mmCIF file of C-alpha atoms in Angstrom:
data_model
loop_
_atom_site.group_PDB
_atom_site.id
_atom_site.type_symbol
_atom_site.label_atom_id
_atom_site.label_comp_id
_atom_site.label_asym_id
_atom_site.label_seq_id
_atom_site.Cartn_x
_atom_site.Cartn_y
_atom_site.Cartn_z
ATOM 1 C CA UNK A 84 15.737 13.245 -2.566
ATOM 2 C CA UNK A 85 16.458 12.059 0.958
ATOM 3 C CA UNK A 86 19.794 11.182 2.504
ATOM 4 C CA UNK A 87 21.152 8.067 4.183
ATOM 5 C CA UNK A 88 20.471 9.764 7.548
ATOM 6 C CA UNK A 89 16.729 9.202 6.878
ATOM 7 C CA UNK A 90 17.049 5.398 6.523
ATOM 8 C CA UNK A 91 14.950 3.347 8.954
ATOM 9 C CA UNK A 92 14.121 -0.359 9.290
ATOM 10 C CA UNK A 93 11.414 -1.184 6.753
ATOM 11 C CA UNK A 94 12.342 1.659 4.376
ATOM 12 C CA UNK A 95 12.286 0.777 0.688
ATOM 13 C CA UNK A 96 15.083 2.292 -1.410
ATOM 14 C CA UNK A 97 15.246 2.581 -5.189
ATOM 15 C CA UNK A 98 18.867 1.779 -6.111
ATOM 16 C CA UNK A 99 19.840 1.373 -9.775
ATOM 17 C CA UNK A 100 16.207 0.785 -10.756
ATOM 18 C CA UNK A 101 15.698 -2.024 -8.221
ATOM 19 C CA UNK A 102 13.730 -1.877 -4.969
ATOM 20 C CA UNK A 103 15.528 -2.832 -1.751
ATOM 21 C CA UNK A 104 13.842 -3.281 1.647
ATOM 22 C CA UNK A 105 16.056 -2.210 4.600
ATOM 23 C CA UNK A 106 16.144 -5.061 7.138
ATOM 24 C CA UNK A 107 18.583 -3.405 9.535
ATOM 25 C CA UNK A 108 20.785 -0.334 9.559
ATOM 26 C CA UNK A 109 23.482 1.088 11.783
ATOM 27 C CA UNK A 110 24.798 4.646 11.813
ATOM 28 C CA UNK A 111 28.554 4.436 12.566
ATOM 29 C CA UNK A 112 30.746 7.377 13.619
ATOM 30 C CA UNK A 113 34.316 6.118 13.929
ATOM 31 C CA UNK A 114 36.877 8.164 15.834
ATOM 32 C CA UNK A 115 38.870 8.685 12.672
ATOM 33 C CA UNK A 116 37.318 9.425 9.287
ATOM 34 C CA UNK A 117 33.786 10.254 8.233
ATOM 35 C CA UNK A 118 30.549 8.745 9.497
ATOM 36 C CA UNK A 119 28.797 6.063 7.452
ATOM 37 C CA UNK A 120 25.603 4.013 7.428
ATOM 38 C CA UNK A 121 25.881 0.221 7.299
ATOM 39 C CA UNK A 122 22.719 -1.520 6.023
ATOM 40 C CA UNK A 123 21.439 -5.022 5.403
ATOM 41 C CA UNK A 124 18.898 -4.980 2.569
ATOM 42 C CA UNK A 125 16.666 -7.506 0.787
ATOM 43 C CA UNK A 126 15.896 -7.210 -2.909
ATOM 44 C CA UNK A 127 12.104 -6.973 -3.087
ATOM 45 C CA UNK A 128 11.820 -9.014 -6.300
ATOM 46 C CA UNK A 129 14.504 -11.695 -5.928
ATOM 47 C CA UNK A 130 14.682 -11.947 -2.118
ATOM 48 C CA UNK A 131 18.489 -11.699 -2.220
ATOM 49 C CA UNK A 132 19.986 -10.181 0.963
ATOM 50 C CA UNK A 133 23.071 -7.946 0.702
ATOM 51 C CA UNK A 134 25.125 -5.727 2.999
ATOM 52 C CA UNK A 135 25.728 -2.215 1.699
ATOM 53 C CA UNK A 136 27.578 0.723 3.224
ATOM 54 C CA UNK A 137 26.802 4.358 2.407
ATOM 55 C CA UNK A 138 28.725 7.487 3.392
ATOM 56 C CA UNK A 139 26.655 9.584 5.821
ATOM 57 C CA UNK A 140 24.650 12.238 4.007
ATOM 58 C CA UNK A 141 24.707 10.458 0.629
ATOM 59 C CA UNK A 142 21.537 11.112 -1.355
ATOM 60 C CA UNK A 143 19.311 8.058 -1.871
ATOM 61 C CA UNK A 144 15.915 7.660 -3.498
ATOM 62 C CA UNK A 145 13.111 6.263 -1.356
ATOM 63 C CA UNK A 146 10.341 4.324 -3.099
ATOM 64 C CA UNK A 147 6.767 5.018 -2.061
ATOM 65 C CA UNK A 148 5.345 1.827 -0.631
ATOM 66 C CA UNK A 149 1.738 1.570 0.482
ATOM 67 C CA UNK A 150 1.197 -1.086 3.168
ATOM 68 C CA UNK A 151 -2.432 -2.090 3.664
ATOM 69 C CA UNK A 152 -4.386 -4.885 5.275
ATOM 70 C CA UNK A 153 -5.977 -7.301 2.835
ATOM 71 C CA UNK A 154 -8.196 -10.312 3.417
ATOM 72 C CA UNK A 155 -7.154 -13.515 1.644
ATOM 73 C CA UNK A 156 -10.133 -14.750 -0.374
ATOM 74 C CA UNK A 157 -9.095 -17.695 -2.560
ATOM 75 C CA UNK A 158 -6.505 -19.149 -4.914
ATOM 76 C CA UNK A 159 -7.203 -18.669 -8.629
ATOM 77 C CA UNK A 160 -4.895 -21.018 -10.547
ATOM 78 C CA UNK A 161 -1.352 -19.866 -9.753
ATOM 79 C CA UNK A 162 -2.550 -16.493 -8.414
ATOM 80 C CA UNK A 163 -4.008 -15.478 -5.060
ATOM 81 C CA UNK A 164 -6.937 -13.099 -4.719
ATOM 82 C CA UNK A 165 -7.078 -10.619 -1.827
ATOM 83 C CA UNK A 166 -9.634 -7.966 -0.867
ATOM 84 C CA UNK A 167 -8.767 -4.534 0.537
ATOM 85 C CA UNK A 168 -10.497 -4.308 3.928
ATOM 86 C CA UNK A 169 -11.184 -0.559 3.558
ATOM 87 C CA UNK A 170 -12.697 -0.187 0.069
ATOM 88 C CA UNK A 171 -13.441 -3.859 -0.791
ATOM 89 C CA UNK A 172 -11.332 -3.633 -3.967
ATOM 90 C CA UNK A 173 -9.938 -7.010 -5.055
ATOM 91 C CA UNK A 174 -6.312 -7.480 -6.064
ATOM 92 C CA UNK A 175 -4.669 -10.518 -7.661
ATOM 93 C CA UNK A 176 -1.164 -11.374 -6.455
ATOM 94 C CA UNK A 177 1.039 -13.867 -8.360
ATOM 95 C CA UNK A 178 2.354 -16.951 -6.546
ATOM 96 C CA UNK A 179 5.939 -15.708 -6.986
ATOM 97 C CA UNK A 180 5.164 -12.727 -4.726
ATOM 98 C CA UNK A 181 3.189 -14.776 -2.166
ATOM 99 C CA UNK A 182 6.014 -17.342 -1.921
ATOM 100 C CA UNK A 183 6.226 -19.375 1.306
ATOM 101 C CA UNK A 184 3.432 -17.334 2.896
ATOM 102 C CA UNK A 185 0.982 -19.639 1.079
ATOM 103 C CA UNK A 186 1.949 -22.410 3.524
ATOM 104 C CA UNK A 187 0.384 -20.455 6.406
ATOM 105 C CA UNK A 188 -2.595 -18.658 4.826
ATOM 106 C CA UNK A 189 -6.193 -19.709 5.369
ATOM 107 C CA UNK A 190 -9.179 -18.170 3.614
ATOM 108 C CA UNK A 191 -10.442 -14.947 5.261
ATOM 109 C CA UNK A 192 -7.086 -14.385 7.008
ATOM 110 C CA UNK A 193 -5.827 -10.780 7.196
ATOM 111 C CA UNK A 194 -2.347 -10.115 5.739
ATOM 112 C CA UNK A 195 -0.431 -6.917 5.026
ATOM 113 C CA UNK A 196 0.554 -6.384 1.389
ATOM 114 C CA UNK A 197 3.150 -3.796 0.363
ATOM 115 C CA UNK A 198 2.217 -2.163 -2.950
ATOM 116 C CA UNK A 199 4.365 0.056 -5.193
ATOM 117 C CA UNK A 200 2.745 1.726 -8.214
ATOM 118 C CA UNK A 201 -0.093 -0.811 -8.227
ATOM 119 C CA UNK A 202 2.174 -3.877 -8.100
ATOM 120 C CA UNK A 203 2.396 -6.119 -5.031
ATOM 121 C CA UNK A 204 5.953 -6.305 -3.690
ATOM 122 C CA UNK A 205 5.693 -8.688 -0.737
ATOM 123 C CA UNK A 206 3.345 -10.031 1.954
ATOM 124 C CA UNK A 207 3.696 -9.660 5.708
ATOM 125 C CA UNK A 208 2.016 -12.355 7.777
ATOM 126 C CA UNK A 209 1.554 -12.247 11.541
ATOM 127 C CA UNK A 210 4.579 -13.699 13.410
ATOM 128 C CA UNK A 211 2.588 -16.850 14.207
ATOM 129 C CA UNK A 212 -0.656 -18.485 13.093
ATOM 130 C CA UNK A 213 -2.905 -21.183 14.553
ATOM 131 C CA UNK A 214 -3.495 -24.135 12.219
ATOM 132 C CA UNK A 215 -5.081 -27.550 12.656
ATOM 133 C CA UNK A 216 -3.139 -30.791 12.203
ATOM 134 C CA UNK A 217 -5.038 -32.756 9.524
ATOM 135 C CA UNK A 218 -2.824 -35.854 9.582
ATOM 136 C CA UNK A 219 -0.107 -37.308 11.747
ATOM 137 C CA UNK A 220 0.838 -40.839 12.717
ATOM 138 C CA UNK A 221 -0.624 -41.879 16.073
ATOM 139 C CA UNK A 222 1.690 -41.680 19.061
ATOM 140 C CA UNK A 223 2.980 -44.903 20.592
ATOM 141 C CA UNK A 224 2.823 -46.021 24.209
ATOM 142 C CA UNK A 225 5.797 -44.548 26.021
ATOM 143 C CA UNK A 226 6.012 -41.366 23.905
ATOM 144 C CA UNK A 227 6.957 -38.444 26.090
ATOM 145 C CA UNK A 228 6.540 -34.703 25.618
ATOM 146 C CA UNK A 229 10.308 -34.289 25.909
ATOM 147 C CA UNK A 230 10.987 -36.994 23.308
ATOM 148 C CA UNK A 231 11.497 -36.729 19.578
ATOM 149 C CA UNK A 232 9.371 -35.348 16.800
ATOM 150 C CA UNK A 233 7.258 -36.690 13.957
ATOM 151 C CA UNK A 234 5.931 -35.144 10.728
ATOM 152 C CA UNK A 235 2.428 -33.633 10.739
ATOM 153 C CA UNK A 236 0.413 -32.202 7.844
ATOM 154 C CA UNK A 237 -1.415 -28.921 8.527
ATOM 155 C CA UNK A 238 -4.758 -27.826 7.053
ATOM 156 C CA UNK A 239 -2.893 -25.718 4.453
ATOM 157 C CA UNK A 240 -1.062 -28.850 3.228
ATOM 158 C CA UNK A 241 2.270 -27.752 4.740
ATOM 159 C CA UNK A 242 4.241 -30.356 6.718
ATOM 160 C CA UNK A 243 6.026 -29.524 9.992
ATOM 161 C CA UNK A 244 7.719 -31.463 12.787
ATOM 162 C CA UNK A 245 5.664 -31.816 15.993
ATOM 163 C CA UNK A 246 6.176 -33.628 19.311
ATOM 164 C CA UNK A 247 5.262 -37.322 19.399
ATOM 165 C CA UNK A 248 2.224 -36.861 21.689
ATOM 166 C CA UNK A 249 0.224 -34.667 19.247
ATOM 167 C CA UNK A 250 -2.745 -36.204 17.449
ATOM 168 C CA UNK A 251 -4.754 -35.435 14.310
ATOM 169 C CA UNK A 252 -7.245 -32.608 14.919
ATOM 170 C CA UNK A 253 -5.032 -30.720 17.393
ATOM 171 C CA UNK A 254 -4.635 -26.972 16.824
ATOM 172 C CA UNK A 255 -1.012 -25.812 16.898
ATOM 173 C CA UNK A 256 0.747 -22.457 16.808
ATOM 174 C CA UNK A 257 3.282 -22.183 13.952
ATOM 175 C CA UNK A 258 6.020 -19.567 13.385
ATOM 176 C CA UNK A 259 5.396 -18.051 9.913
ATOM 177 C CA UNK A 260 9.035 -17.015 9.415
ATOM 178 C CA UNK A 261 10.653 -20.420 10.040
ATOM 179 C CA UNK A 262 7.760 -22.900 9.891
ATOM 180 C CA UNK A 263 8.592 -24.193 13.381
ATOM 181 C CA UNK A 264 6.084 -25.678 15.824
ATOM 182 C CA UNK A 265 5.598 -23.225 18.723
ATOM 183 C CA UNK A 266 3.052 -25.034 20.870
ATOM 184 C CA UNK A 267 -0.357 -26.581 21.233
ATOM 185 C CA UNK A 268 -3.413 -24.298 21.367
ATOM 186 C CA UNK A 269 -6.218 -25.305 23.695
ATOM 187 C CA UNK A 270 -9.688 -23.995 22.937
#
């Protein structure tokens, strides 16, 4: 058993039979009273984010989580198939675990999957990915780069807002956390 003093960002705790991923933590030592650890945690299964405070030195159970790089191979019905890049073992991950990451994954892309006792907990994508715009309305005469935005469909089928001057076939950089357009990529 470890204590709350061992908590770090990215730690996975087993509280009341549920797994919680520590997003942020802060060790607080007030002038009066005992020290405590304030955490913000995300439930691994439901995605719910909660704030929880522990007294310093309280015993907590850490879950063993194995994070490895996997290559995305293909979608099989509602599931996604990945291959371990070290031993070439294939693993099937349900769509509920993949979640919004599916909007930014292309075949052969490398992602990090966190596994606990053989079950996939969540996927970590790079902070941004480069995707091609497969459809967007043509820009009109007078459109400026500082103007408004228009919808564009990416090669994964996901739709984002892009500046008016972008055309079909342009490669763009997209933030995987928010789905925002980050810029045009020139080749």
